[in-house]
PDB file of C-alpha atoms in Angstrom:
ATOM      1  CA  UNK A   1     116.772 -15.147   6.214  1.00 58.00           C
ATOM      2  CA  UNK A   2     113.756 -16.145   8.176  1.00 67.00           C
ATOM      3  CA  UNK A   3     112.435 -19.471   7.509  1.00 82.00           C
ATOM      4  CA  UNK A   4     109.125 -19.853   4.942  1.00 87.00           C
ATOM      5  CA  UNK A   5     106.847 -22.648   5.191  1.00 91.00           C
ATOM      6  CA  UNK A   6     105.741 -24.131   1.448  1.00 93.00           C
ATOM      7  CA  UNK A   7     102.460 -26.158   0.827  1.00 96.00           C
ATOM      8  CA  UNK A   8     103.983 -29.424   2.027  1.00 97.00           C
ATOM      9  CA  UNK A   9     105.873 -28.318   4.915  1.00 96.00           C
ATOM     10  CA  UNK A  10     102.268 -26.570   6.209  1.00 95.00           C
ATOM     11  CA  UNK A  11      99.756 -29.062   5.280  1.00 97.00           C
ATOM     12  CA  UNK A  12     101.360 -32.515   4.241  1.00 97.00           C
ATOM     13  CA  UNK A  13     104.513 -33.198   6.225  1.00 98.00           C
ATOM     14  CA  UNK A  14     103.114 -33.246   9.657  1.00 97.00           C
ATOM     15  CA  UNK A  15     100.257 -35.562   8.740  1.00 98.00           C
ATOM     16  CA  UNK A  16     102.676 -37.491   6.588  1.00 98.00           C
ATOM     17  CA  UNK A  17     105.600 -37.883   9.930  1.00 98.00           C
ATOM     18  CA  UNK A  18     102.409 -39.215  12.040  1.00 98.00           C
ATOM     19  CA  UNK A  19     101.370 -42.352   9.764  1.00 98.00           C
ATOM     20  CA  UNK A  20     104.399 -43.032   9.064  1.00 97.00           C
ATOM     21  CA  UNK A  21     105.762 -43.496  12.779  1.00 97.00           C
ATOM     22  CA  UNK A  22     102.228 -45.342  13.355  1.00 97.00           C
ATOM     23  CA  UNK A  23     102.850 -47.734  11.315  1.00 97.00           C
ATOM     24  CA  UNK A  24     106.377 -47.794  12.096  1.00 96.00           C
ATOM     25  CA  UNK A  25     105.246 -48.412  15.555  1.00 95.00           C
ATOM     26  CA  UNK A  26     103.219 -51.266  14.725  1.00 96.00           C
ATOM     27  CA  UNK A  27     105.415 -53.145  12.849  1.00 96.00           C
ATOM     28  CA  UNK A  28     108.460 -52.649  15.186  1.00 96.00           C
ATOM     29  CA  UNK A  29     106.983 -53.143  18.322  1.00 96.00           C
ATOM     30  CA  UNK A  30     108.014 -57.190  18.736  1.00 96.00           C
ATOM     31  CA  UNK A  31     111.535 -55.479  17.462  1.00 96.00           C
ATOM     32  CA  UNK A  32     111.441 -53.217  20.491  1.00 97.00           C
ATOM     33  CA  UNK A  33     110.836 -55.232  22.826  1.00 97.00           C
ATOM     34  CA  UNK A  34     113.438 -58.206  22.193  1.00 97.00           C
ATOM     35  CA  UNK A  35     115.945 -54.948  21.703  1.00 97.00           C
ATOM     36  CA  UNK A  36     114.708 -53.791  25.481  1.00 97.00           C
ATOM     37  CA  UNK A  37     115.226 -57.280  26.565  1.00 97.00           C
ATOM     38  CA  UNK A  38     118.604 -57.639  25.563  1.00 96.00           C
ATOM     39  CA  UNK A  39     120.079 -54.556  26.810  1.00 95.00           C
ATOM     40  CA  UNK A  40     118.394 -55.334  29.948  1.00 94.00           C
ATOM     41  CA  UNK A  41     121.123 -58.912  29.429  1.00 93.00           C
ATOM     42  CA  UNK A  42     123.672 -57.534  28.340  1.00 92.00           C
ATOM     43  CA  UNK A  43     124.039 -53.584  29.233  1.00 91.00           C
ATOM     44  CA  UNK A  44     121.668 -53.144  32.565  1.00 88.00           C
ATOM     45  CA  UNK A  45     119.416 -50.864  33.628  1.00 89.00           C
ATOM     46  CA  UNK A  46     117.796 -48.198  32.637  1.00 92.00           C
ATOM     47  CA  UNK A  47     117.025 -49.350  29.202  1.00 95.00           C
ATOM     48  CA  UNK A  48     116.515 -46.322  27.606  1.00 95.00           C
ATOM     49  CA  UNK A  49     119.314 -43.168  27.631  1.00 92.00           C
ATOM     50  CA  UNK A  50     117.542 -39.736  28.233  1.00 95.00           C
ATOM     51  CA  UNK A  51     118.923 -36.888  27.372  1.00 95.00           C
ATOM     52  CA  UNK A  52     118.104 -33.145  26.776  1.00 97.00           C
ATOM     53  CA  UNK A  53     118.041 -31.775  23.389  1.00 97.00           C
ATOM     54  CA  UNK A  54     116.638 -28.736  22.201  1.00 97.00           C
ATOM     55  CA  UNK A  55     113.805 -28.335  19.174  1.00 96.00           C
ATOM     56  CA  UNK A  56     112.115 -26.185  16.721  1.00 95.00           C
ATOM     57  CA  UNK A  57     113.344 -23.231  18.256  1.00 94.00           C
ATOM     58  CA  UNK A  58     115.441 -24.285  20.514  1.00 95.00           C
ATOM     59  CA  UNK A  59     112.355 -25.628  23.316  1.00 96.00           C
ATOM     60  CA  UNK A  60     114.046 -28.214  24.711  1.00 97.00           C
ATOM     61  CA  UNK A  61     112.457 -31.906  25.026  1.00 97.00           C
ATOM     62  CA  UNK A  62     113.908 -35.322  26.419  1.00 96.00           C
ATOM     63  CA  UNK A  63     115.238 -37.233  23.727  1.00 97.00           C
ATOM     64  CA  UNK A  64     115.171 -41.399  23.981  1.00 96.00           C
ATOM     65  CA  UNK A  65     117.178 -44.154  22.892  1.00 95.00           C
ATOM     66  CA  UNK A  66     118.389 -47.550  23.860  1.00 96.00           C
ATOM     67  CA  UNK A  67     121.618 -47.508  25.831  1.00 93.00           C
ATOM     68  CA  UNK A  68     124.676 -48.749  24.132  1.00 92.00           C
ATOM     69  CA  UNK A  69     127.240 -47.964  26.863  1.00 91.00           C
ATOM     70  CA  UNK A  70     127.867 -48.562  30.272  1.00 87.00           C
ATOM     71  CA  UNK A  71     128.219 -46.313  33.316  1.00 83.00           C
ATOM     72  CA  UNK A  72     131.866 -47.204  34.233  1.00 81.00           C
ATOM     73  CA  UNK A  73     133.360 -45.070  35.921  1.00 81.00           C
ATOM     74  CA  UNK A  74     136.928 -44.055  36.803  1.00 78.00           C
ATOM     75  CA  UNK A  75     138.460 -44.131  40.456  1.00 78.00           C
ATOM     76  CA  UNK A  76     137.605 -39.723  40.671  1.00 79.00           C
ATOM     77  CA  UNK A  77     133.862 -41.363  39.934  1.00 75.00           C
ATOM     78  CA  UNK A  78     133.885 -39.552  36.370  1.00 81.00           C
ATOM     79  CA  UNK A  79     132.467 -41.362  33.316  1.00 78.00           C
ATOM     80  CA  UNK A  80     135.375 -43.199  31.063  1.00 81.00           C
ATOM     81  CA  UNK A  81     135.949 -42.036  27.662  1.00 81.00           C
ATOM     82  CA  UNK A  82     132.990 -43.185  25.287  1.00 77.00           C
ATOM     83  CA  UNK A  83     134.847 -45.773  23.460  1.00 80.00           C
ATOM     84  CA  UNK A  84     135.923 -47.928  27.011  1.00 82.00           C
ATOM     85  CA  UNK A  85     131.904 -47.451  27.839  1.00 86.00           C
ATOM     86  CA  UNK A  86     130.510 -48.260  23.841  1.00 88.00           C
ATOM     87  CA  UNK A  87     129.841 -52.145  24.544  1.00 87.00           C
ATOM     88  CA  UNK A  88     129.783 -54.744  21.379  1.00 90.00           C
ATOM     89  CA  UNK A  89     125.798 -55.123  21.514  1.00 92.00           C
ATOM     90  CA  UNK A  90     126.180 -51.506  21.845  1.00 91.00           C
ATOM     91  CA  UNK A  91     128.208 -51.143  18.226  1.00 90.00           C
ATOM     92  CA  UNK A  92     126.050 -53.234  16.874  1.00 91.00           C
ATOM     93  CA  UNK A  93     123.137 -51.238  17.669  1.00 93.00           C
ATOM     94  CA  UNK A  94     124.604 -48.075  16.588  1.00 88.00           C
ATOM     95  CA  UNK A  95     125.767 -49.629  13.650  1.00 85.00           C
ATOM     96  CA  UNK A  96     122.284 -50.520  13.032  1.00 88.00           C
ATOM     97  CA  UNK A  97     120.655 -47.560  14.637  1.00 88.00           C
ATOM     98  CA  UNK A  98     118.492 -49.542  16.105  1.00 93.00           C
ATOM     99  CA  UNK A  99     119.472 -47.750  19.175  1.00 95.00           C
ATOM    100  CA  UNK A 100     117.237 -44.868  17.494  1.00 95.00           C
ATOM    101  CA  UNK A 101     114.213 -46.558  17.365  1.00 96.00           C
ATOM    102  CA  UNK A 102     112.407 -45.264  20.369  1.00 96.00           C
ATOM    103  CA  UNK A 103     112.440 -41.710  18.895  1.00 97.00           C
ATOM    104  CA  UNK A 104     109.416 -43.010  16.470  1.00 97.00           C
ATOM    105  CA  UNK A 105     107.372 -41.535  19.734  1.00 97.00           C
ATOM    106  CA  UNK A 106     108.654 -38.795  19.945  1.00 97.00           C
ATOM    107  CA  UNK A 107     107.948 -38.428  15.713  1.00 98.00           C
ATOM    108  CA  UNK A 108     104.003 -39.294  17.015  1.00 97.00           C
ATOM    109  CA  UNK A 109     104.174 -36.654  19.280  1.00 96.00           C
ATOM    110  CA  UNK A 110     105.250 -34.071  17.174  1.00 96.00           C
ATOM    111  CA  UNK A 111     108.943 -33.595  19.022  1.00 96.00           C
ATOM    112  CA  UNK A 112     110.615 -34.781  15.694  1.00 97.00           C
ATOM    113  CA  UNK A 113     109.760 -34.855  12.274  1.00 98.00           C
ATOM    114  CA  UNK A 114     111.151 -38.068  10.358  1.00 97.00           C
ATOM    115  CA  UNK A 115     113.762 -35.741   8.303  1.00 98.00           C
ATOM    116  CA  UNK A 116     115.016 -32.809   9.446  1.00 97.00           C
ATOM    117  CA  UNK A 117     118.435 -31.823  11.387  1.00 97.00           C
ATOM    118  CA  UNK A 118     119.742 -34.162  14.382  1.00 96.00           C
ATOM    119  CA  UNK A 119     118.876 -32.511  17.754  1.00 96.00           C
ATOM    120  CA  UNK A 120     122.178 -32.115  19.849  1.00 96.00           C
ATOM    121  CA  UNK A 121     123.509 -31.084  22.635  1.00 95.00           C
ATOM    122  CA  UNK A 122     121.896 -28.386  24.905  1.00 96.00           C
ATOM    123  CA  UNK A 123     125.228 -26.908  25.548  1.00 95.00           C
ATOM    124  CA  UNK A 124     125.821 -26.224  21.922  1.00 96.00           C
ATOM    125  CA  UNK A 125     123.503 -23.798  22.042  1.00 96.00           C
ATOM    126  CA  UNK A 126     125.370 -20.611  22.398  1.00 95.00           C
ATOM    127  CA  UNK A 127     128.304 -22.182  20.193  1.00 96.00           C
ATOM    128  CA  UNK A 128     126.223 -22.022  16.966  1.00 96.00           C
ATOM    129  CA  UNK A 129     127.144 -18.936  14.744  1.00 95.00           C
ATOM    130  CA  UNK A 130     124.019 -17.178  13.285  1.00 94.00           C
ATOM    131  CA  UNK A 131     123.737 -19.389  10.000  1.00 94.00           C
ATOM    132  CA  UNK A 132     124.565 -22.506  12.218  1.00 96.00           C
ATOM    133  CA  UNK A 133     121.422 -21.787  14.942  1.00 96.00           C
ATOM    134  CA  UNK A 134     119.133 -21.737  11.554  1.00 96.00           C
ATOM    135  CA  UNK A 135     119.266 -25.306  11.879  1.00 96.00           C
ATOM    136  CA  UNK A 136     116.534 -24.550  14.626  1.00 96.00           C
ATOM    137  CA  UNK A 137     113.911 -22.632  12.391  1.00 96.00           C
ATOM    138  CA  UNK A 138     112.066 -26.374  12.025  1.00 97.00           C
ATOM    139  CA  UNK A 139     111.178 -29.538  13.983  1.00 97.00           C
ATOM    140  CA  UNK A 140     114.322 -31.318  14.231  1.00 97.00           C
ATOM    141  CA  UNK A 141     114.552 -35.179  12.558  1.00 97.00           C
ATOM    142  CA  UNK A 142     115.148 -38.855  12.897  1.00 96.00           C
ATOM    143  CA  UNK A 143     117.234 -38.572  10.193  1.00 95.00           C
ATOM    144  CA  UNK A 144     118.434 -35.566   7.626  1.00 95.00           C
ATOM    145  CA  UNK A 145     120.562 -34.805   4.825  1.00 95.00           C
ATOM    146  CA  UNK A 146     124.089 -34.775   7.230  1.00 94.00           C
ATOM    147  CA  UNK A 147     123.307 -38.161   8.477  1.00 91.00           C
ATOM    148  CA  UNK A 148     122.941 -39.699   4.747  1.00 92.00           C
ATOM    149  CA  UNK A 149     126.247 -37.261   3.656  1.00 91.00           C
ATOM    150  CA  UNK A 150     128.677 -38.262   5.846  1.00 83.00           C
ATOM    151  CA  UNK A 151     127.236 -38.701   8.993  1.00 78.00           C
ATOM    152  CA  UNK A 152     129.771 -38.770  11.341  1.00 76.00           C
ATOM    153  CA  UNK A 153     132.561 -38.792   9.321  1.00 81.00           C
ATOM    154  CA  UNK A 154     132.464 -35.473   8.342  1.00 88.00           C
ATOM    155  CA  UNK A 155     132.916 -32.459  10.194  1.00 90.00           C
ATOM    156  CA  UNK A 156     130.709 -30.255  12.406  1.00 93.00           C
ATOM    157  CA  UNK A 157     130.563 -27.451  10.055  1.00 94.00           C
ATOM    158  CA  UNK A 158     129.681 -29.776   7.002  1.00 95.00           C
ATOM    159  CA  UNK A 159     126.813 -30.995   9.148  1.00 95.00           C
ATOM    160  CA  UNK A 160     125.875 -27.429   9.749  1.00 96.00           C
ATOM    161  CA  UNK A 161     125.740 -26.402   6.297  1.00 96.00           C
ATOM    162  CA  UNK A 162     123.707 -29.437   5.371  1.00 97.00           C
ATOM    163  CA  UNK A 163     121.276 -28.689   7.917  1.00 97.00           C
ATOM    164  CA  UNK A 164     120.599 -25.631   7.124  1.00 96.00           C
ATOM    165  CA  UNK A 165     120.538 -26.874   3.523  1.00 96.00           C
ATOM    166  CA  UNK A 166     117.459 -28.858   4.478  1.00 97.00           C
ATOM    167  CA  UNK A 167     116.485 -25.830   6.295  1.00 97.00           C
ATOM    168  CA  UNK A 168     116.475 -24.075   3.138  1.00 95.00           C
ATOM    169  CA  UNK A 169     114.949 -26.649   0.552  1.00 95.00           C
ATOM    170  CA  UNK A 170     112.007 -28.670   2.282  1.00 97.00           C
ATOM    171  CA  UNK A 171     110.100 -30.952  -0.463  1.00 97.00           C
ATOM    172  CA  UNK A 172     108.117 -33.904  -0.721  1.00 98.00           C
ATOM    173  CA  UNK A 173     110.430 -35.357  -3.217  1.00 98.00           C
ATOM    174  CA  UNK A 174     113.466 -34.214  -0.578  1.00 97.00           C
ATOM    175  CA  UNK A 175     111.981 -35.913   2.653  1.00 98.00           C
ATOM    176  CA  UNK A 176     111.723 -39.440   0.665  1.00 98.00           C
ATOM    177  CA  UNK A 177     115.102 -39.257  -0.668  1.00 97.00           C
ATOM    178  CA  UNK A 178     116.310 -38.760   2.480  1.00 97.00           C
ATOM    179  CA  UNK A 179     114.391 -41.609   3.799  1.00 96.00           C
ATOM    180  CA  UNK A 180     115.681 -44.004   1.143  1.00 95.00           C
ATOM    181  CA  UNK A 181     119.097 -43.155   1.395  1.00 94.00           C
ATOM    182  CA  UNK A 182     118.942 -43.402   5.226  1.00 92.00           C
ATOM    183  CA  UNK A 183     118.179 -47.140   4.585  1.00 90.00           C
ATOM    184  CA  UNK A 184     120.674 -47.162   1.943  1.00 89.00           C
ATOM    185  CA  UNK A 185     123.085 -45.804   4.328  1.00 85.00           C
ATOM    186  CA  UNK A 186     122.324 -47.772   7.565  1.00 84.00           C
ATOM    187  CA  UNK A 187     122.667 -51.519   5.509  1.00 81.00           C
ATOM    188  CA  UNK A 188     125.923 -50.203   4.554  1.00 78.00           C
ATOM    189  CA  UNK A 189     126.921 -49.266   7.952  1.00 69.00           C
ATOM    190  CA  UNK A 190     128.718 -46.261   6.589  1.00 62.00           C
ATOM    191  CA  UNK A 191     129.449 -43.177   8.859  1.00 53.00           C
ATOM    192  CA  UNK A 192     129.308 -44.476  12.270  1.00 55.00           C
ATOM    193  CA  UNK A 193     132.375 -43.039  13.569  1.00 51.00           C
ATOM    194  CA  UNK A 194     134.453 -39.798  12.757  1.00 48.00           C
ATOM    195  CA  UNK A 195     138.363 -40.525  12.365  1.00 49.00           C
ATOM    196  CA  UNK A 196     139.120 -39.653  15.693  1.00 47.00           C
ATOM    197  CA  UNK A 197     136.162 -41.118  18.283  1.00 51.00           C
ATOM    198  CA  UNK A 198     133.848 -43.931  18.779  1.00 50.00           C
ATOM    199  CA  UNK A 199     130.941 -41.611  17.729  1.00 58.00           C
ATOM    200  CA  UNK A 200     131.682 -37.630  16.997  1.00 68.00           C
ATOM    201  CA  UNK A 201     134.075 -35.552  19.156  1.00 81.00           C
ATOM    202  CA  UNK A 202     132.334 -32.575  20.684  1.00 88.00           C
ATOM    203  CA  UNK A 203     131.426 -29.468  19.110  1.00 92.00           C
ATOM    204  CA  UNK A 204     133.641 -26.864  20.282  1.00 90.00           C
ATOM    205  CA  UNK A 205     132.187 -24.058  18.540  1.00 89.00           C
ATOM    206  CA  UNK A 206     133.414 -22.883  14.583  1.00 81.00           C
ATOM    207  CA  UNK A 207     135.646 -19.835  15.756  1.00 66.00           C
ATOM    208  CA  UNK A 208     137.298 -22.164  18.118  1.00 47.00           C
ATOM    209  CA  UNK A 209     138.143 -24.977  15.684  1.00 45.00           C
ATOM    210  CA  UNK A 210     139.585 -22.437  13.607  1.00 51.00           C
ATOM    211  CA  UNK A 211     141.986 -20.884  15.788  1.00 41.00           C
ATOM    212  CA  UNK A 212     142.853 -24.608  16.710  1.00 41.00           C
ATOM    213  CA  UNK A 213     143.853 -25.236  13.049  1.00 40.00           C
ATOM    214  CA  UNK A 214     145.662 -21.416  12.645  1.00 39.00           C
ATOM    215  CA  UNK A 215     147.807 -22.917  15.603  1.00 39.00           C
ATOM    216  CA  UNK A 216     148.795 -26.168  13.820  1.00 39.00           C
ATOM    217  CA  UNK A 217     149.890 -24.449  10.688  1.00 36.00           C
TER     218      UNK A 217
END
């Protein structure tokens, strides 16, 4: 089903995303900063993680956050596991998702919208089943109605289905519950970690998690 814009979605969310993060940015700048300053301390440089996600239709843009792990390495030279690398400051941000914060440029610059579904990984791309890739039909979000259902403690399809949820059912009304419960859900720290990793085990495509299961029966 191909993706319809409504009246807010064409003439009200965009505008609404841009004040928003302005202000946002305003108010959290001196927030920022001491943030930059301390995982300068405590975790090194760079500052900010960069990574490539893809967007509303899969364009992909460079998505930015603070850096809550190291870059230890093993003797080969690969990266250790995420939870050796996630440092305490590092939890805590998470925890906090303060670690998020610098995305509120990338909301004034029209890469994210404040709700919508997470951007992921590049090479999850050609993983995504047909109803899964929907998830790509709009601008993806700082936050969306996975992250305040479950966030990462459910699984991968769950997320999916909520995205495309969102994808499905875009209203004023929508957008600000999602921002309230985000709030909700970030002073309660809930969701942080899935059952079996220090933030969400890789997507390994739905047919393949399947089988997996079939196997274990």
């Amino acid at each position: 089903m191909e993706h319809k814009k409504g009246f807010y979605e064409k003439y009200i969310k965009r505008p609404q995303d841009f004040l928003c993060a302005l202000l946002a940015c305003i108010v959290l700048s001196p927030v920022m900063l001491v943030i930059a300053i301390l995982v300068k301390v405590k975790i090194g440089s760079p500052v900010l993680f960069a990574q490539e996600r893809p967007g509303l239709h899969g364009e992909i843009f460079k998505l930015c956050k603070f850096r809550t792990m190291t870059n230890e390495r093993d003797e080969n030279g690969e990266l250790l596991p995420d939870e050796q690398r996630l440092t305490s400051f590092g939890k805590l941000l998470r925890s906090t998702s303060l670690d998020e914060l610098p995305e509120i440029f990338l909301i004034l610059s029209g890469r994210l919208s404040i709700c919508g579904p997470r951007p992921l990984l590049v090479k999850y791309l050609p993983l995504y089943n047909e109803h899964q890739a929907r998830r790509h039909e709009v601008r993806p979000g700082f936050t969306g109605l996975a992250q305040v259902n479950g966030r990462n403690a459910i699984s991968w399809e769950e997320k999916f289905d909520l995205d495309v949820e969102y994808v499905d059912h875009i209203t004023f009304l929508g957008d600000w519950k999602i921002i309230f419960k985000t709030v909700w859900t970030v002073l309660r720290r809930e969701g942080i970690s899935s059952e079996t990793s220090a933030t969400m085990e890789e997507f390994m495509g739905t047919e393949a998690a399947e089988a997996k299961g079939n196997a274990e029966v």
